[in-house]
Backbone as a chain_set.jsonl record, in Angstrom:
{"seq": "MPQQGSIIALVLPFIFVMALFYIFISIPEKKRKKQYNAMIEGLRINDEVMTRGGIVGKITKIKDDFIIIESGPDKVKFKLKKNGIAAVTSVIEEKK", "coords": {"N": [[132.622, 47.757, 109.772], [131.08, 50.323, 107.94], [132.256, 52.036, 105.009], [133.176, 55.487, 104.762], [132.511, 56.803, 102.363], [130.386, 55.296, 101.31], [128.23, 55.846, 103.015], [127.735, 58.528, 102.521], [126.984, 58.318, 99.854], [124.545, 57.051, 100.159], [123.003, 58.908, 101.588], [123.017, 61.255, 100.105], [121.175, 61.163, 97.784], [118.718, 61.312, 99.182], [118.858, 63.842, 100.398], [118.904, 65.381, 98.086], [116.321, 64.872, 97.025], [114.732, 65.978, 99.054], [115.469, 68.666, 98.812], [114.456, 69.226, 96.244], [111.729, 68.839, 96.784], [111.262, 70.986, 98.535], [111.799, 73.174, 96.829], [109.957, 72.87, 94.654], [107.439, 72.507, 95.825], [107.012, 73.632, 98.48], [107.829, 76.409, 98.339], [106.188, 77.587, 96.184], [103.671, 77.1, 97.397], [103.758, 78.667, 99.718], [103.769, 81.167, 98.511], [101.228, 81.201, 97.235], [99.606, 81.065, 99.526], [100.234, 83.479, 100.764], [99.233, 85.307, 98.857], [96.491, 84.639, 98.968], [95.868, 85.288, 101.648], [96.291, 88.049, 101.51], [94.222, 88.731, 99.755], [91.985, 88.06, 101.326], [92.304, 89.841, 103.464], [91.906, 92.173, 102.089], [89.209, 92.348, 101.531], [86.185, 94.09, 100.961], [83.158, 95.936, 101.655], [80.504, 95.525, 99.38], [82.031, 94.174, 97.497], [82.004, 91.625, 95.063], [81.886, 88.222, 95.596], [82.978, 84.772, 95.451], [82.107, 81.837, 97.076], [83.702, 78.99, 98.643], [81.982, 76.947, 98.2], [80.782, 77.614, 95.862], [78.848, 79.586, 95.727], [77.803, 82.733, 94.655], [77.952, 86.075, 95.613], [77.257, 89.341, 97.08], [79.168, 91.244, 99.32], [77.833, 92.451, 102.276], [78.289, 93.137, 104.886], [81.028, 93.293, 107.149], [82.584, 91.749, 109.807], [84.944, 91.265, 112.159], [86.085, 88.068, 111.911], [84.125, 87.178, 110.275], [81.751, 87.431, 107.545], [78.904, 88.937, 105.965], [76.941, 87.849, 103.357], [75.056, 88.718, 100.519], [72.868, 87.195, 98.324], [71.467, 86.128, 95.204], [68.178, 86.597, 93.562], [66.262, 87.052, 95.497], [67.573, 88.324, 97.465], [68.867, 86.935, 99.581], [70.458, 86.617, 102.668], [73.437, 85.51, 104.218], [75.67, 84.31, 106.748], [79.157, 83.907, 106.906], [82.43, 82.505, 107.445], [85.466, 84.299, 106.861], [87.483, 82.773, 105.65], [86.059, 81.096, 104.078], [85.751, 82.138, 101.63], [86.456, 81.852, 98.247], [87.264, 83.347, 96.016], [87.524, 86.74, 94.835], [85.238, 88.043, 92.731], [84.498, 90.424, 91.486], [85.246, 93.856, 92.019], [83.46, 96.366, 93.431], [83.119, 99.757, 93.662], [82.255, 101.507, 96.597], [79.406, 103.551, 96.897], [79.349, 106.967, 97.718]], "CA": [[132.276, 49.164, 109.773], [130.954, 50.806, 106.565], [133.164, 53.09, 104.61], [132.603, 56.825, 104.798], [131.975, 57.119, 101.044], [129.107, 54.628, 101.075], [127.204, 56.552, 103.785], [127.435, 59.75, 101.772], [126.274, 57.9, 98.641], [123.186, 56.704, 100.552], [122.314, 60.081, 102.113], [122.972, 62.306, 99.093], [119.899, 61.194, 97.056], [117.666, 61.76, 100.092], [119.009, 65.291, 100.52], [118.512, 65.934, 96.791], [114.858, 64.787, 96.937], [114.191, 66.961, 99.995], [115.69, 69.985, 98.222], [113.467, 69.359, 95.171], [110.437, 69.003, 97.438], [111.188, 72.357, 99.031], [111.781, 74.113, 95.706], [108.782, 72.74, 93.801], [106.167, 72.44, 96.55], [106.906, 74.548, 99.611], [107.937, 77.817, 97.957], [104.947, 78.053, 95.539], [102.558, 77.052, 98.345], [103.874, 79.86, 100.559], [103.383, 82.307, 97.675], [99.767, 81.145, 97.098], [99.019, 81.379, 100.817], [100.423, 84.911, 100.981], [98.281, 85.988, 97.981], [95.15, 84.388, 99.49], [95.704, 86.096, 102.855], [96.16, 89.44, 101.082], [92.884, 88.868, 99.209], [91.05, 88.019, 102.452], [92.448, 91.098, 104.205], [91.453, 93.26, 101.234], [87.757, 92.294, 101.287], [85.458, 95.315, 101.284], [81.717, 95.904, 101.427], [80.088, 95.613, 97.97], [82.807, 93.287, 96.626], [81.31, 90.399, 94.678], [82.782, 87.118, 95.919], [82.505, 83.411, 95.273], [82.491, 81.013, 98.217], [84.289, 77.693, 98.298], [80.872, 76.099, 97.772], [80.333, 78.048, 94.552], [77.824, 80.613, 95.812], [78.282, 84.069, 94.314], [77.144, 87.094, 96.263], [77.861, 90.629, 97.375], [79.422, 91.441, 100.746], [77.052, 93.559, 102.825], [78.809, 93.51, 106.201], [82.241, 92.593, 107.566], [82.804, 91.879, 111.244], [86.022, 90.395, 112.625], [86.438, 86.948, 111.034], [82.909, 86.78, 109.565], [81.159, 88.374, 106.609], [77.525, 88.685, 105.567], [76.841, 87.885, 101.905], [73.709, 88.792, 99.953], [72.93, 86.462, 97.064], [70.234, 85.731, 94.534], [67.171, 87.63, 93.297], [65.502, 87.303, 96.723], [68.49, 89.014, 98.382], [69.085, 86.085, 100.75], [71.703, 86.949, 103.365], [73.964, 84.478, 105.09], [76.916, 84.62, 107.436], [80.174, 82.901, 106.69], [83.779, 82.903, 107.838], [86.238, 84.868, 105.753], [88.253, 81.752, 104.928], [85.139, 80.39, 103.191], [85.763, 82.837, 100.339], [87.423, 81.278, 97.307], [87.802, 84.376, 95.126], [86.782, 87.974, 94.621], [84.922, 88.031, 91.304], [84.587, 91.806, 91.017], [85.321, 94.867, 93.071], [82.555, 97.473, 93.137], [83.376, 100.876, 94.546], [81.112, 101.885, 97.42], [78.912, 104.899, 96.589], [79.366, 107.845, 98.906]], "C": [[132.209, 49.659, 108.329], [131.928, 51.933, 106.268], [132.432, 54.427, 104.586], [131.938, 57.181, 103.464], [130.622, 56.482, 100.804], [127.972, 55.288, 101.854], [126.783, 57.821, 103.047], [126.64, 59.402, 100.516], [124.831, 57.52, 98.955], [122.369, 57.941, 100.967], [122.12, 61.161, 101.047], [121.673, 62.304, 98.27], [118.723, 61.674, 97.916], [117.704, 63.274, 100.249], [118.563, 65.963, 99.224], [116.988, 65.949, 96.639], [114.217, 65.811, 97.875], [114.357, 68.376, 99.451], [114.689, 70.231, 97.084], [112.066, 69.569, 95.734], [110.26, 70.435, 97.908], [111.031, 73.349, 97.885], [110.459, 74.062, 94.949], [107.445, 72.728, 94.529], [106.061, 73.519, 97.626], [106.928, 76.01, 99.205], [106.683, 78.295, 97.225], [103.74, 78.056, 96.487], [102.59, 78.268, 99.274], [103.428, 81.098, 99.785], [101.86, 82.358, 97.512], [99.076, 81.545, 98.403], [99.118, 82.873, 101.114], [99.436, 85.711, 100.127], [96.851, 85.827, 98.501], [94.888, 85.246, 100.731], [95.56, 87.576, 102.52], [94.765, 89.693, 100.514], [91.845, 88.928, 100.337], [91.112, 89.333, 103.234], [91.93, 92.283, 103.399], [89.966, 93.249, 100.929], [87.087, 93.569, 101.77], [83.962, 95.104, 101.028], [81.464, 96.212, 99.953], [80.986, 94.827, 97.017], [81.951, 92.07, 96.303], [82.29, 89.253, 94.848], [82.138, 85.788, 95.573], [83.012, 82.591, 96.452], [83.123, 79.718, 97.726], [83.216, 76.711, 97.831], [80.286, 76.512, 96.434], [79.233, 79.098, 94.558], [78.456, 81.967, 95.519], [77.361, 85.084, 94.958], [77.949, 88.347, 96.532], [78.026, 90.765, 98.883], [78.627, 92.651, 101.221], [77.575, 94.018, 104.18], [80.045, 92.667, 106.503], [82.424, 92.843, 109.054], [83.801, 90.822, 111.688], [86.36, 89.324, 111.581], [85.248, 86.468, 110.2], [82.483, 87.86, 108.584], [79.709, 87.965, 106.358], [77.472, 88.867, 104.061], [75.368, 87.902, 101.513], [73.763, 88.161, 98.576], [71.535, 86.188, 96.512], [69.239, 86.855, 94.359], [66.329, 87.974, 94.525], [66.334, 88.004, 97.786], [68.656, 88.244, 99.693], [70.433, 86.432, 101.356], [72.133, 85.758, 104.211], [75.341, 84.857, 105.584], [77.921, 83.507, 107.165], [81.538, 83.421, 107.106], [84.533, 83.396, 106.616], [86.995, 83.804, 104.975], [87.367, 80.856, 104.065], [85.062, 81.024, 101.814], [86.842, 82.218, 99.463], [88.065, 82.353, 96.444], [86.916, 85.61, 95.147], [86.527, 88.038, 93.124], [84.9, 89.422, 90.712], [84.573, 92.745, 92.208], [84.459, 96.028, 92.627], [82.818, 98.572, 94.144], [82.106, 101.252, 95.303], [80.715, 103.323, 97.09], [78.888, 105.726, 97.852], [78.486, 109.032, 98.681]], "O": [[133.151, 49.455, 107.563], [132.355, 52.672, 107.155], [131.214, 54.478, 104.411], [130.882, 57.814, 103.464], [129.777, 57.086, 100.144], [126.837, 55.285, 101.377], [125.595, 58.134, 102.968], [125.712, 60.126, 100.156], [123.967, 57.656, 98.088], [121.166, 57.996, 100.714], [121.141, 61.905, 101.099], [121.105, 63.378, 98.071], [117.835, 62.366, 97.42], [116.654, 63.916, 100.233], [117.911, 67.007, 99.263], [116.427, 66.939, 96.172], [113.235, 66.449, 97.496], [113.461, 69.203, 99.617], [114.136, 71.325, 96.975], [111.303, 70.386, 95.218], [109.204, 71.031, 97.695], [110.214, 74.266, 97.967], [109.895, 75.109, 94.632], [106.408, 72.924, 93.896], [105.072, 74.252, 97.653], [106.106, 76.786, 99.692], [106.141, 79.334, 97.603], [102.879, 78.929, 96.383], [101.541, 78.835, 99.58], [102.779, 81.98, 100.347], [101.26, 83.427, 97.635], [98.085, 82.275, 98.39], [98.184, 83.463, 101.658], [98.861, 86.688, 100.607], [96.079, 86.786, 98.476], [93.826, 85.855, 100.858], [94.792, 88.285, 103.17], [94.182, 90.749, 100.759], [90.934, 89.754, 100.301], [90.076, 89.873, 103.621], [91.551, 93.3, 103.979], [89.501, 94.069, 100.138], [87.385, 94.067, 102.856], [83.564, 94.209, 100.282], [82.134, 97.058, 99.36], [80.717, 94.817, 95.815], [81.255, 91.546, 97.173], [83.398, 89.295, 94.313], [80.92, 85.687, 95.422], [84.195, 82.638, 96.79], [83.078, 79.4, 96.538], [83.525, 75.743, 97.135], [79.392, 75.843, 95.917], [78.733, 79.467, 93.495], [79.508, 82.306, 96.062], [76.139, 84.975, 94.864], [79.146, 88.417, 96.255], [77.112, 90.433, 99.638], [78.727, 93.737, 100.65], [77.337, 95.156, 104.585], [80.106, 91.486, 106.161], [82.422, 93.986, 109.511], [83.529, 89.625, 111.602], [86.859, 89.638, 110.5], [85.351, 85.464, 109.497], [82.799, 89.038, 108.754], [79.34, 86.801, 106.518], [77.897, 89.897, 103.536], [74.544, 87.197, 102.096], [74.595, 88.534, 97.749], [70.566, 86.038, 97.256], [69.408, 87.937, 94.921], [65.747, 89.056, 94.596], [65.85, 88.25, 98.89], [68.595, 88.825, 100.776], [71.433, 86.531, 100.646], [71.31, 85.087, 104.835], [76.076, 85.609, 104.944], [77.583, 82.323, 107.191], [81.775, 84.628, 107.12], [84.275, 82.971, 105.49], [87.138, 83.92, 103.758], [87.867, 79.954, 103.393], [84.384, 80.506, 100.926], [87.992, 82.076, 99.879], [89.263, 82.295, 96.165], [85.722, 85.536, 95.436], [87.468, 88.082, 92.331], [85.25, 89.595, 89.545], [83.977, 92.468, 93.249], [84.692, 96.612, 91.569], [82.747, 98.341, 95.351], [81.02, 101.308, 94.726], [81.568, 104.207, 97.01], [78.469, 105.264, 98.913], [78.365, 109.887, 99.558]]}, "num_chains": 1, "name": "protein.A"}
């Protein structure tokens, strides 16, 4: 039967590595996810956005989980899911 001290010596490094994993990976990832979700919820018409594919355009319509983006000199419009947005490049106030 192994001694009690040797079991603790084997388990302690594993617990230490798991704690480091949580501190250095899980916590920052939760923070990034929270910021991204706030950005997605804050999308407004006329915001200039960049998609995950690198297309830059202006939001013309928002409906549920989808948005319509207008891009290019020909004013091409296309529909995409909100989670396809990588970043808001500029916020333009809507004229009233």
